[in-house]
PDB file of C-alpha atoms in Angstrom:
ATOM      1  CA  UNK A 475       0.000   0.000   0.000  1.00  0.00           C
ATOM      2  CA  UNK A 476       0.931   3.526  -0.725  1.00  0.00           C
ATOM      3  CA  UNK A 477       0.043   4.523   2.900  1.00  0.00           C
ATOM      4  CA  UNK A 478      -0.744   3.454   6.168  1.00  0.00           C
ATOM      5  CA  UNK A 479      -4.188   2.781   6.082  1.00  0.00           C
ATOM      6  CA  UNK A 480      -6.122   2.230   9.736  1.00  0.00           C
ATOM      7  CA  UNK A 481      -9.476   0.131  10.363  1.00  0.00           C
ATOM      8  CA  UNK A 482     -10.769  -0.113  14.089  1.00  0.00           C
ATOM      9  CA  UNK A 483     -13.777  -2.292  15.465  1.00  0.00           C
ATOM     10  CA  UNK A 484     -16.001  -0.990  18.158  1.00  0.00           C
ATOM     11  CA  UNK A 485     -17.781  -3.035  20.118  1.00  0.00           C
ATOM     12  CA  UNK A 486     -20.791  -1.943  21.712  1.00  0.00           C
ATOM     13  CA  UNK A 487     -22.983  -2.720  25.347  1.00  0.00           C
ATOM     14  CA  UNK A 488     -20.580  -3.876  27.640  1.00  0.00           C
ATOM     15  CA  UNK A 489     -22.129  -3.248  31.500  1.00  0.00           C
ATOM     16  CA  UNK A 490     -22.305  -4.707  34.179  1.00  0.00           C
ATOM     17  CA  UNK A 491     -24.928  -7.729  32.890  1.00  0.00           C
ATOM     18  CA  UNK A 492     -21.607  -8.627  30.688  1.00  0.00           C
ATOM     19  CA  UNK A 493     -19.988 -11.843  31.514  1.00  0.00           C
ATOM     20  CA  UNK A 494     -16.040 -11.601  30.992  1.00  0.00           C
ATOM     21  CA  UNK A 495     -16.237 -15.432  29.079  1.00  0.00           C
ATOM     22  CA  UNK A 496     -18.795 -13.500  26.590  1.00  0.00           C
ATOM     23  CA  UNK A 497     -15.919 -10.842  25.030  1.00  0.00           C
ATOM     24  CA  UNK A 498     -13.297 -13.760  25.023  1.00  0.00           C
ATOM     25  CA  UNK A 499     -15.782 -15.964  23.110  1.00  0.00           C
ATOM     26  CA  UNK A 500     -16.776 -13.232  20.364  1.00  0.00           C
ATOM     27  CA  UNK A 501     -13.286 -12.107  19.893  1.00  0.00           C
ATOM     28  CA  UNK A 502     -11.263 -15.619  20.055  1.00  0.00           C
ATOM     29  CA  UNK A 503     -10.543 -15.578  16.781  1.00  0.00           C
ATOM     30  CA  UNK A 504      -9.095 -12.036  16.437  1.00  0.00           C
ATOM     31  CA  UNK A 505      -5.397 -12.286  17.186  1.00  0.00           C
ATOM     32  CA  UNK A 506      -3.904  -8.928  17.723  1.00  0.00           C
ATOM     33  CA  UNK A 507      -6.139  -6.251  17.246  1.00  0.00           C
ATOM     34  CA  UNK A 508      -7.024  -3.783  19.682  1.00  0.00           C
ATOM     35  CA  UNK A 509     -10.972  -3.522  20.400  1.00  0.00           C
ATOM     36  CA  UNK A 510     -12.447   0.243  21.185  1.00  0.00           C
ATOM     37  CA  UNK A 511     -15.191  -1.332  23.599  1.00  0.00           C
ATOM     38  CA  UNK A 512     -18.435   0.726  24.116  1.00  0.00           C
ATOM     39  CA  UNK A 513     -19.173   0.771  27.511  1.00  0.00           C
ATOM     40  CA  UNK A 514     -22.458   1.377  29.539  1.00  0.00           C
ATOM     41  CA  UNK A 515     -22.004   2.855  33.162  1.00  0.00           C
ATOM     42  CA  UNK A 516     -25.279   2.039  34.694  1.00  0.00           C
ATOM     43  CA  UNK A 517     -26.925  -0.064  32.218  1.00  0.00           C
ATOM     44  CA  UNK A 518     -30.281  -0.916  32.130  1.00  0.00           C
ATOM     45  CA  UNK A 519     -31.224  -5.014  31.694  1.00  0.00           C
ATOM     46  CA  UNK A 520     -32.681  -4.409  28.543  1.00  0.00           C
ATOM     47  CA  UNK A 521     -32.975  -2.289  25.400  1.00  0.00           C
ATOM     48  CA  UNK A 522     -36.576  -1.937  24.609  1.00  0.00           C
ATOM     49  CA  UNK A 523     -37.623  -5.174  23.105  1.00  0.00           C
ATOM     50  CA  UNK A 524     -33.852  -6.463  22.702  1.00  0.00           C
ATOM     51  CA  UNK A 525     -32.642  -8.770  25.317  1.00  0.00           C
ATOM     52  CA  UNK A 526     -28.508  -8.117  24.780  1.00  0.00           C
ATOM     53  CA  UNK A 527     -27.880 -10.069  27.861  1.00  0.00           C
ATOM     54  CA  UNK A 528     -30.646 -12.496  27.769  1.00  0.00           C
ATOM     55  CA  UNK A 529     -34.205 -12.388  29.849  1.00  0.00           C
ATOM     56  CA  UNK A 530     -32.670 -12.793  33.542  1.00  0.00           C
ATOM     57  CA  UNK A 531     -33.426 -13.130  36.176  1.00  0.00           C
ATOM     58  CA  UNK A 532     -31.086 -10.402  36.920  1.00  0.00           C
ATOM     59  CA  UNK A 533     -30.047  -9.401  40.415  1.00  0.00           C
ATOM     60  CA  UNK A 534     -31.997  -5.866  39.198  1.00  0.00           C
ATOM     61  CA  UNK A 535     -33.140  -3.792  36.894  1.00  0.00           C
ATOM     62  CA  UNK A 536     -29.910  -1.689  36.355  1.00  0.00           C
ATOM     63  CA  UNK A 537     -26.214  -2.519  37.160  1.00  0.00           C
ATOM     64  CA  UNK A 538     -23.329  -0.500  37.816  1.00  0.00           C
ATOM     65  CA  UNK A 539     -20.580  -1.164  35.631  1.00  0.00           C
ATOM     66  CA  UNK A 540     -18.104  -1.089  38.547  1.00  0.00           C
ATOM     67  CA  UNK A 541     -19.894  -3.524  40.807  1.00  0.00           C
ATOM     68  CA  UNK A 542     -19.568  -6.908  38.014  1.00  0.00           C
ATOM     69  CA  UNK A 543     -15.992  -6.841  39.753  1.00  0.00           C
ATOM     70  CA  UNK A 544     -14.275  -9.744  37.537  1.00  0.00           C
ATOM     71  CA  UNK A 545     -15.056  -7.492  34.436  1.00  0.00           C
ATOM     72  CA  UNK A 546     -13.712  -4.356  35.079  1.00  0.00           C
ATOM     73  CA  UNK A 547     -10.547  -6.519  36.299  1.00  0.00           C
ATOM     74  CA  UNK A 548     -10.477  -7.991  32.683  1.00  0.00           C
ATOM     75  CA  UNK A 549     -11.164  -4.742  31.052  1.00  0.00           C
ATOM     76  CA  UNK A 550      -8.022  -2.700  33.077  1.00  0.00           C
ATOM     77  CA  UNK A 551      -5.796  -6.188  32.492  1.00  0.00           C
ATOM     78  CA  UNK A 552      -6.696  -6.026  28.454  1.00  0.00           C
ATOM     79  CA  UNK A 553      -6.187  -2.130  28.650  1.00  0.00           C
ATOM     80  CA  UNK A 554      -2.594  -2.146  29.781  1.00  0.00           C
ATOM     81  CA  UNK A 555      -1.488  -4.854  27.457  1.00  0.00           C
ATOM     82  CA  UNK A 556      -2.826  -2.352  24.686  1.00  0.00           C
ATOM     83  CA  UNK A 557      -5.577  -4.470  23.875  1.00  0.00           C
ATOM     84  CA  UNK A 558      -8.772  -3.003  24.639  1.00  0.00           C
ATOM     85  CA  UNK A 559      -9.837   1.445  24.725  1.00  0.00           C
ATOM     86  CA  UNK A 560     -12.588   2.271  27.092  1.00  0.00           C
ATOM     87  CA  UNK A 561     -15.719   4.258  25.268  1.00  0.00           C
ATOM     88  CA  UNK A 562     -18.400   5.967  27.082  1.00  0.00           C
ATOM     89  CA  UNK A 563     -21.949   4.734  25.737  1.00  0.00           C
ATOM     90  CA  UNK A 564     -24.986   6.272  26.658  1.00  0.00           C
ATOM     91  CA  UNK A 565     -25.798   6.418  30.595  1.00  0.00           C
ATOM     92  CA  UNK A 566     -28.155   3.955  30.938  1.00  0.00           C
ATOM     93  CA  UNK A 567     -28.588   2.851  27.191  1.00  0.00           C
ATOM     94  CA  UNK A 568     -32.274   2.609  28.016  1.00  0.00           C
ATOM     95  CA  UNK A 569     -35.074   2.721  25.698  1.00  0.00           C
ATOM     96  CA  UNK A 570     -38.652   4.573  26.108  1.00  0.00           C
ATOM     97  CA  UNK A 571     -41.523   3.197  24.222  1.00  0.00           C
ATOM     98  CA  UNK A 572     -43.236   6.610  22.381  1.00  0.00           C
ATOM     99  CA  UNK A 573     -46.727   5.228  20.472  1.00  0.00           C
ATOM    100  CA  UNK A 574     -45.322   2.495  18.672  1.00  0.00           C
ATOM    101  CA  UNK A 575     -41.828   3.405  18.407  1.00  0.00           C
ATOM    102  CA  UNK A 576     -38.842   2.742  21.244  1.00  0.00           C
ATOM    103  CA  UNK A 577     -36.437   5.057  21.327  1.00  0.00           C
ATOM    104  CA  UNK A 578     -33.037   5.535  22.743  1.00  0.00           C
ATOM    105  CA  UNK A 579     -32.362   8.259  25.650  1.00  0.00           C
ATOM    106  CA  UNK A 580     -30.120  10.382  23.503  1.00  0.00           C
ATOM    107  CA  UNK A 581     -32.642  11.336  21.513  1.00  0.00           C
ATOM    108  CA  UNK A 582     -35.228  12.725  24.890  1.00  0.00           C
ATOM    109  CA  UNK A 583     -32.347  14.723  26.710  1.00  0.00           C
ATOM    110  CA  UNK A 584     -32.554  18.121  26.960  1.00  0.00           C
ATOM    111  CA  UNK A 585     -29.150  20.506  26.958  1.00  0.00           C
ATOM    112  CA  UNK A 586     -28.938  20.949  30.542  1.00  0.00           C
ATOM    113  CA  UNK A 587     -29.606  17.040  31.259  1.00  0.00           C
ATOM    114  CA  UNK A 588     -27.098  15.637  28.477  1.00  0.00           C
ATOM    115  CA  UNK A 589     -24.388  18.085  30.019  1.00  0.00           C
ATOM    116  CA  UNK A 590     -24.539  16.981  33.829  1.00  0.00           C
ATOM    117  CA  UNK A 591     -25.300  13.068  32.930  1.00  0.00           C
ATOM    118  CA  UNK A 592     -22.336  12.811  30.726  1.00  0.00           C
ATOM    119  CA  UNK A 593     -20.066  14.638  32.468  1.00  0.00           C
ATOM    120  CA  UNK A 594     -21.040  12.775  35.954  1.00  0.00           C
ATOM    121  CA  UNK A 595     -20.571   9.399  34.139  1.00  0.00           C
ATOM    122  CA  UNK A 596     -17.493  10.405  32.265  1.00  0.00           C
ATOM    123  CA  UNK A 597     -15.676  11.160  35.371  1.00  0.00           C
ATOM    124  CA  UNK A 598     -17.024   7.650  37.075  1.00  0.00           C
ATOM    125  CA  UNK A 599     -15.870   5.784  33.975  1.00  0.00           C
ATOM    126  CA  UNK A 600     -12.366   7.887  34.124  1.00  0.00           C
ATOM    127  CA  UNK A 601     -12.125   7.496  37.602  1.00  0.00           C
ATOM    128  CA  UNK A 602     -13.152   3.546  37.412  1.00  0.00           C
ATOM    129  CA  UNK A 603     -10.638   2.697  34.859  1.00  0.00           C
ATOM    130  CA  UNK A 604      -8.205   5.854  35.446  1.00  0.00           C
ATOM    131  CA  UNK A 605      -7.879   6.625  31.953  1.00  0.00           C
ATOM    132  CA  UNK A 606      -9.449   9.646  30.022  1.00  0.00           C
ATOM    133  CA  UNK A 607     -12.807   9.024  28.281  1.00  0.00           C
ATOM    134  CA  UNK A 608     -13.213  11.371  25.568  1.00  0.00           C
ATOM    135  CA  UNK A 609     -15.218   9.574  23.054  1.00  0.00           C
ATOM    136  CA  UNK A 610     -19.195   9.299  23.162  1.00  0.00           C
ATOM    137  CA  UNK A 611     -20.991   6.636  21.829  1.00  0.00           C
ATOM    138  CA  UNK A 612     -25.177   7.088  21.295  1.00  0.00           C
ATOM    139  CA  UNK A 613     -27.119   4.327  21.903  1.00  0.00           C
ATOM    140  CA  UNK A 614     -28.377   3.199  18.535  1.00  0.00           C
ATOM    141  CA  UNK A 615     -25.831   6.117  17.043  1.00  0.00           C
ATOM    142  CA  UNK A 616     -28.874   8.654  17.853  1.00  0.00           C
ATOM    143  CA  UNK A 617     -28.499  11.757  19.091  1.00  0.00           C
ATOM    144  CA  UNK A 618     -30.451  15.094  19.231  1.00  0.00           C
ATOM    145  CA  UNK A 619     -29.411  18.763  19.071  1.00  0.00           C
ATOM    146  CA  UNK A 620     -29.094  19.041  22.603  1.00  0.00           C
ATOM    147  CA  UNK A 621     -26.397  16.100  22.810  1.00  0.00           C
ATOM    148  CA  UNK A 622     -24.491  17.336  20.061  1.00  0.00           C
ATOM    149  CA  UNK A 623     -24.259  20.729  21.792  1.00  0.00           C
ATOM    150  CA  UNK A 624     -23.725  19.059  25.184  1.00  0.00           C
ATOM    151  CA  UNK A 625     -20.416  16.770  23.412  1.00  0.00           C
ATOM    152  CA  UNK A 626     -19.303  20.216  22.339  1.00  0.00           C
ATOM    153  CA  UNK A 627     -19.243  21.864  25.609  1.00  0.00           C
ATOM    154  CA  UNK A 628     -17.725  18.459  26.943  1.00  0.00           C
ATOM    155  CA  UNK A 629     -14.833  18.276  24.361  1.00  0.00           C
ATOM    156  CA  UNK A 630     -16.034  14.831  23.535  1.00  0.00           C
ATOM    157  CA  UNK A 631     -15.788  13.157  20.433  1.00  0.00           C
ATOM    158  CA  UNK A 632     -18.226  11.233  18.657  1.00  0.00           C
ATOM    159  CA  UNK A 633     -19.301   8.860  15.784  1.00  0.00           C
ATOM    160  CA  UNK A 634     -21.905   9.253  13.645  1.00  0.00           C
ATOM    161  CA  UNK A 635     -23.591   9.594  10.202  1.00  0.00           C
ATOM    162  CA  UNK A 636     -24.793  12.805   9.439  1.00  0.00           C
ATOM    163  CA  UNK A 637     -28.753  12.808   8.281  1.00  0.00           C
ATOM    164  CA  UNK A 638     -29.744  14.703   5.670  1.00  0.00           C
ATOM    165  CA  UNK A 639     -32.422  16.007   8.117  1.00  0.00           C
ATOM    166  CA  UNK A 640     -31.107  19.059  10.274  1.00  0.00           C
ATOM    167  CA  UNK A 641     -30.161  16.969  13.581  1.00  0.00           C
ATOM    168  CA  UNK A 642     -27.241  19.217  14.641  1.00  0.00           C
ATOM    169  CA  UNK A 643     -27.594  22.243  17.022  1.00  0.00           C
ATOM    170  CA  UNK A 644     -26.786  25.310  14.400  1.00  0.00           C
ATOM    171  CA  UNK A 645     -23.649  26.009  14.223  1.00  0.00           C
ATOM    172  CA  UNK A 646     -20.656  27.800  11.310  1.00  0.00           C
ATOM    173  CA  UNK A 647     -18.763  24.147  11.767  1.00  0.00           C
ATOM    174  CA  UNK A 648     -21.915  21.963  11.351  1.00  0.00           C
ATOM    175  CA  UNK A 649     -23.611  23.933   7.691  1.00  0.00           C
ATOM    176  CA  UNK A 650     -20.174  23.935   6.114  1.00  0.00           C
ATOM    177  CA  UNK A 651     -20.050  19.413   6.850  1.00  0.00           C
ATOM    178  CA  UNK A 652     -23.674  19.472   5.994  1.00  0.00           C
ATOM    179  CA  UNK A 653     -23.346  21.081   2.938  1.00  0.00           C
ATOM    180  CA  UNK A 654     -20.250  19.020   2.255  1.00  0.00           C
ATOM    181  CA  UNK A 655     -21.800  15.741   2.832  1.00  0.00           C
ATOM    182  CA  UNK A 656     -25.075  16.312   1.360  1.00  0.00           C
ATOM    183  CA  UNK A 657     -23.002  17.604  -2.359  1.00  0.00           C
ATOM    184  CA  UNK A 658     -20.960  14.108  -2.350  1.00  0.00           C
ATOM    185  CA  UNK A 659     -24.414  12.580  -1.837  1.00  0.00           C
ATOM    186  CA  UNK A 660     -26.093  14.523  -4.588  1.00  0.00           C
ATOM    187  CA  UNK A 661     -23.768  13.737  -7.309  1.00  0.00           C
ATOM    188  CA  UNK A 662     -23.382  10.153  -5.900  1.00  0.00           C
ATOM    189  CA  UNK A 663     -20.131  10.064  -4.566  1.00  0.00           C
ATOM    190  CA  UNK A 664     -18.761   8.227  -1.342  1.00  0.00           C
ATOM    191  CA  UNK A 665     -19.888  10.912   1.545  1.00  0.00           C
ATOM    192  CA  UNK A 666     -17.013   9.845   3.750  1.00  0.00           C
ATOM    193  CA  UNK A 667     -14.489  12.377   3.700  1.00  0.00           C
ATOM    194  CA  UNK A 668     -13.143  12.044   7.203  1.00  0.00           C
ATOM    195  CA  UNK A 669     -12.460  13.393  10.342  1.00  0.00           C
ATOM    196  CA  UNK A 670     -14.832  16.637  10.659  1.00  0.00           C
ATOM    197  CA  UNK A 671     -14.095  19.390  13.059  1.00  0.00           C
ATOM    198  CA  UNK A 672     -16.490  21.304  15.051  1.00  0.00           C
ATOM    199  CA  UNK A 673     -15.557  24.082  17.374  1.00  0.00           C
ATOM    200  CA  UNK A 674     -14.492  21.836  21.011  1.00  0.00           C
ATOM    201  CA  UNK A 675     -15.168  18.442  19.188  1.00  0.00           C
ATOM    202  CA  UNK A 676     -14.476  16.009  16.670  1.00  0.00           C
ATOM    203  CA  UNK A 677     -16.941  13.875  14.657  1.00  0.00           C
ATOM    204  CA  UNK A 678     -15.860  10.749  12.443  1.00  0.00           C
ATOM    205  CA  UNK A 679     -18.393   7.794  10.623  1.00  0.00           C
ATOM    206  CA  UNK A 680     -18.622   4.394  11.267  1.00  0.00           C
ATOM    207  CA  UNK A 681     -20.397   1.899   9.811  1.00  0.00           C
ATOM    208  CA  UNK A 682     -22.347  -1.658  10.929  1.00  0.00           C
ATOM    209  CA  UNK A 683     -20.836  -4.936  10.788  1.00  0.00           C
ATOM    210  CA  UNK A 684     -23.438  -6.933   8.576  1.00  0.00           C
ATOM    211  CA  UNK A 685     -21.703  -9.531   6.506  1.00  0.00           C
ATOM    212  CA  UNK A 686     -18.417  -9.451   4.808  1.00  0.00           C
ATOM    213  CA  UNK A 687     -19.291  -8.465   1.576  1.00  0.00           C
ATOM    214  CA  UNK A 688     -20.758  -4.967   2.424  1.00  0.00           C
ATOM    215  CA  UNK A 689     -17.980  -4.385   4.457  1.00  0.00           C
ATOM    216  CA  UNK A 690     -15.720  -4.658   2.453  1.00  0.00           C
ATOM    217  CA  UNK A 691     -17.061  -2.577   0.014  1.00  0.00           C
ATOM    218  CA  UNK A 692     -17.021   0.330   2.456  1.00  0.00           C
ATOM    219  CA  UNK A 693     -13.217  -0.894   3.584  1.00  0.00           C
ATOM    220  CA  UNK A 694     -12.408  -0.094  -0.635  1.00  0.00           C
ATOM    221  CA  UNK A 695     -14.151   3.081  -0.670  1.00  0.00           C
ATOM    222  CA  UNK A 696     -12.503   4.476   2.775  1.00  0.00           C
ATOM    223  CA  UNK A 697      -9.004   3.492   1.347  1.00  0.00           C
ATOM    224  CA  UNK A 698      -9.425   5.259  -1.702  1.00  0.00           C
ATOM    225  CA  UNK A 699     -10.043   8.208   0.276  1.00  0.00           C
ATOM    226  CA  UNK A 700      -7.387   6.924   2.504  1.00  0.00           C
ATOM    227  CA  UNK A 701      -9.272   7.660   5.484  1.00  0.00           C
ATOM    228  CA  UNK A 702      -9.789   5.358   8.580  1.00  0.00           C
ATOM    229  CA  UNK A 703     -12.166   2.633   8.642  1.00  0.00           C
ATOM    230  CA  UNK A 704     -14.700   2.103  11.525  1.00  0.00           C
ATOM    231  CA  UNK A 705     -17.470  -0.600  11.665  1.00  0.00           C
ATOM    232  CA  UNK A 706     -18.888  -1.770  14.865  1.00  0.00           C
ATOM    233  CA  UNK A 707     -20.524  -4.900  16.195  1.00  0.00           C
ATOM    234  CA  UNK A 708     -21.977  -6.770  19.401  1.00  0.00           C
ATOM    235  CA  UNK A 709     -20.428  -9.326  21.406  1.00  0.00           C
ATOM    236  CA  UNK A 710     -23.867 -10.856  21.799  1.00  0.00           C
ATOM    237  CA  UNK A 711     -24.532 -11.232  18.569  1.00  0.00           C
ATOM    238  CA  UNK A 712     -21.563 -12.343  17.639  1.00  0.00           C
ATOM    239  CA  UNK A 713     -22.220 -15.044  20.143  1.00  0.00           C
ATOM    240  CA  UNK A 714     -25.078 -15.943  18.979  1.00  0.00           C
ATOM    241  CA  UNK A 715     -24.224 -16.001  15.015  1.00  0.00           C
ATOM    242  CA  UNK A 716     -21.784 -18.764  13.993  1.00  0.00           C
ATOM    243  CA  UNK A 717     -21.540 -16.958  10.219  1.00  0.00           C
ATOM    244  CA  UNK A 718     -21.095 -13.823  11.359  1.00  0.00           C
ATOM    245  CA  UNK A 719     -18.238 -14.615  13.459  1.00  0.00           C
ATOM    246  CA  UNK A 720     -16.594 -16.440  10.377  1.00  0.00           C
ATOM    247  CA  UNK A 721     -17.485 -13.469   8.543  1.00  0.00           C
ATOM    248  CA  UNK A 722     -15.890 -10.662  10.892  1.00  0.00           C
ATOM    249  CA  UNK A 723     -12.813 -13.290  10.859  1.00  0.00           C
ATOM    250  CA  UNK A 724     -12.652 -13.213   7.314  1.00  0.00           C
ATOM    251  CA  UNK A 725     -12.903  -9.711   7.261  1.00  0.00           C
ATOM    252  CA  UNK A 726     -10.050  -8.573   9.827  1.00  0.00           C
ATOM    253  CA  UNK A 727      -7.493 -11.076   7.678  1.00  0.00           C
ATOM    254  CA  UNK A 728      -8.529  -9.436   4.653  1.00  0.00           C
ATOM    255  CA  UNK A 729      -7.975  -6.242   5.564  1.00  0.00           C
ATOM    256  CA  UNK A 730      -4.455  -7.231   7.548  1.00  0.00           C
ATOM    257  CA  UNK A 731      -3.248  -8.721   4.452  1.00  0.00           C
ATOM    258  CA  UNK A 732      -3.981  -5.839   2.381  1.00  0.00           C
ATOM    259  CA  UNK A 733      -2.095  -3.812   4.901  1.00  0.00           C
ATOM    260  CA  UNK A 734      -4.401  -2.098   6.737  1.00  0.00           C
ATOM    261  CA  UNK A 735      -2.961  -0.789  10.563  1.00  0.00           C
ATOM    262  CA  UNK A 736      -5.515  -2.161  13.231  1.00  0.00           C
ATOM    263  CA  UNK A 737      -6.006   0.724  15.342  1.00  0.00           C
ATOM    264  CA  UNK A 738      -7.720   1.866  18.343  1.00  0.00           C
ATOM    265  CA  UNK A 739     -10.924   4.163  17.577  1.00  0.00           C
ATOM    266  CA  UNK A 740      -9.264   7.142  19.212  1.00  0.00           C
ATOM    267  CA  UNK A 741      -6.681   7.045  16.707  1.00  0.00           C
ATOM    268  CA  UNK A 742      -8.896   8.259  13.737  1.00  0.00           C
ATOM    269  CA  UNK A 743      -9.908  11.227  15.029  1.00  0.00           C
ATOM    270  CA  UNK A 744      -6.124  12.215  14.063  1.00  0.00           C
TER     271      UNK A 744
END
């Protein structure tokens, strides 16, 4: 390759309901590369009408990241020997059924509410793991203007697509990407153009794990660009799809022997 192209995976819903044997299971066939894990501070059981961690009985409703003790000893253990980042994701990652429709916290906090919850669980995360956590991750990857505006008071970067629906708070930073993103759309183009900038924040897409095909599709495109690609998955479903884990397998090898850098999430918004 002409350059040093990166691809990182982030997984998503770690919490306390996670059982260490689960991330070693999903990942046991992924030899040396670093996973950006999505983790939920107080997570709720469920997600709506998705059971992640099965239908209990659980001890309770919601758990406390720090109190499933043999996981956060696993998680600091895998951090210093490089192999796992620590991501903040959501609060509670809880789901509110609206009419017929469930949707994700991030998408019912006001300004004032966004600020204070994700700063009080950013420091309990940093504090937990003593590391800095300066990347957000929305449950579902939905947010509302009052999230984005609380990440940019926070300094915390993010991951997301952006809509062609107005979803951002207004701002110089966020007409110039939308206008950006929306041309490359228009005229059919890849939309991807990298890391985008905002005034205290960074922003940078991702994309779902599905099947190894579309993925790598989206790996070709982002290396043509030569930008970073980022595709994230679950552990539990994973777990619970032999093809899929052949697939994400497949995938990763692919990629190394193309010469793609595994990297660490945090290392794209560079």
């Amino acid at each position: 390759m002409r350059y040093n192209m990166k691809f990182a995976i982030r997984d998503d819903d770690t919490s306390y309901f996670t059982d260490v044997t689960e991330l070693k299971t999903a990942f046991s066939e992924i030899k040396d590369v670093p996973i950006s894990l999505s983790v939920i501070p107080e997570a709720k059981c469920n997600h709506g009408i998705v059971y992640p961690y099965g239908k209990g009985p659980f001890d309770s409703e919601y758990g406390k990241l720090g109190d499933n003790v043999a996981l956060v000893s696993y998680l600091k253990e895998n951090m210093i020997a490089g192999n796992f980042e620590i991501l903040m994701h959501g609060i509670h990652h809880e789901y509110f059924q609206i009419g017929s429709e469930w949707v994700p916290e991030t998408l019912l906090f006001d300004y004032d509410e966004a600020v204070n919850s994700i700063s009080l669980n950013r420091r309990y995360l940093s504090e937990l793991f003593e590391t800095n956590i300066d990347i957000f991750v929305a449950p579902s990857n939905s947010f509302n203007k009052d999230v984005y505006k609380a990440l940019d008071h926070l300094g915390m970067d993010t991951m997301c697509k952006l809509s062609k629906h107005v979803d951002h708070y207004y701002s110089y930073y966020f007409l110039y990407h939308y206008l950006r993103r929306n041309y490359y759309r228009a005229i059919g183009k890849f939309d991807n153009y990298g890391v985008k900038k905002y005034r205290n924040h960074k922003e940078v897409d991702m994309y779902p794990f599905e099947s190894f095909d579309k993925s790598w599709k989206t790996y070709e495109l982002c290396k043509q660009r030569n930008i970073p690609y980022i595709f994230y998955t679950h552990y539990w479903e994973i777990n619970n799809s032999k093809s899929m884990k052949e697939e994400l397998t497949q995938l990763v090898n692919k990629m190394l022997n193309d010469g793609a850098k595994p990297a660490f999430v945090s290392e794209c918004f560079k």
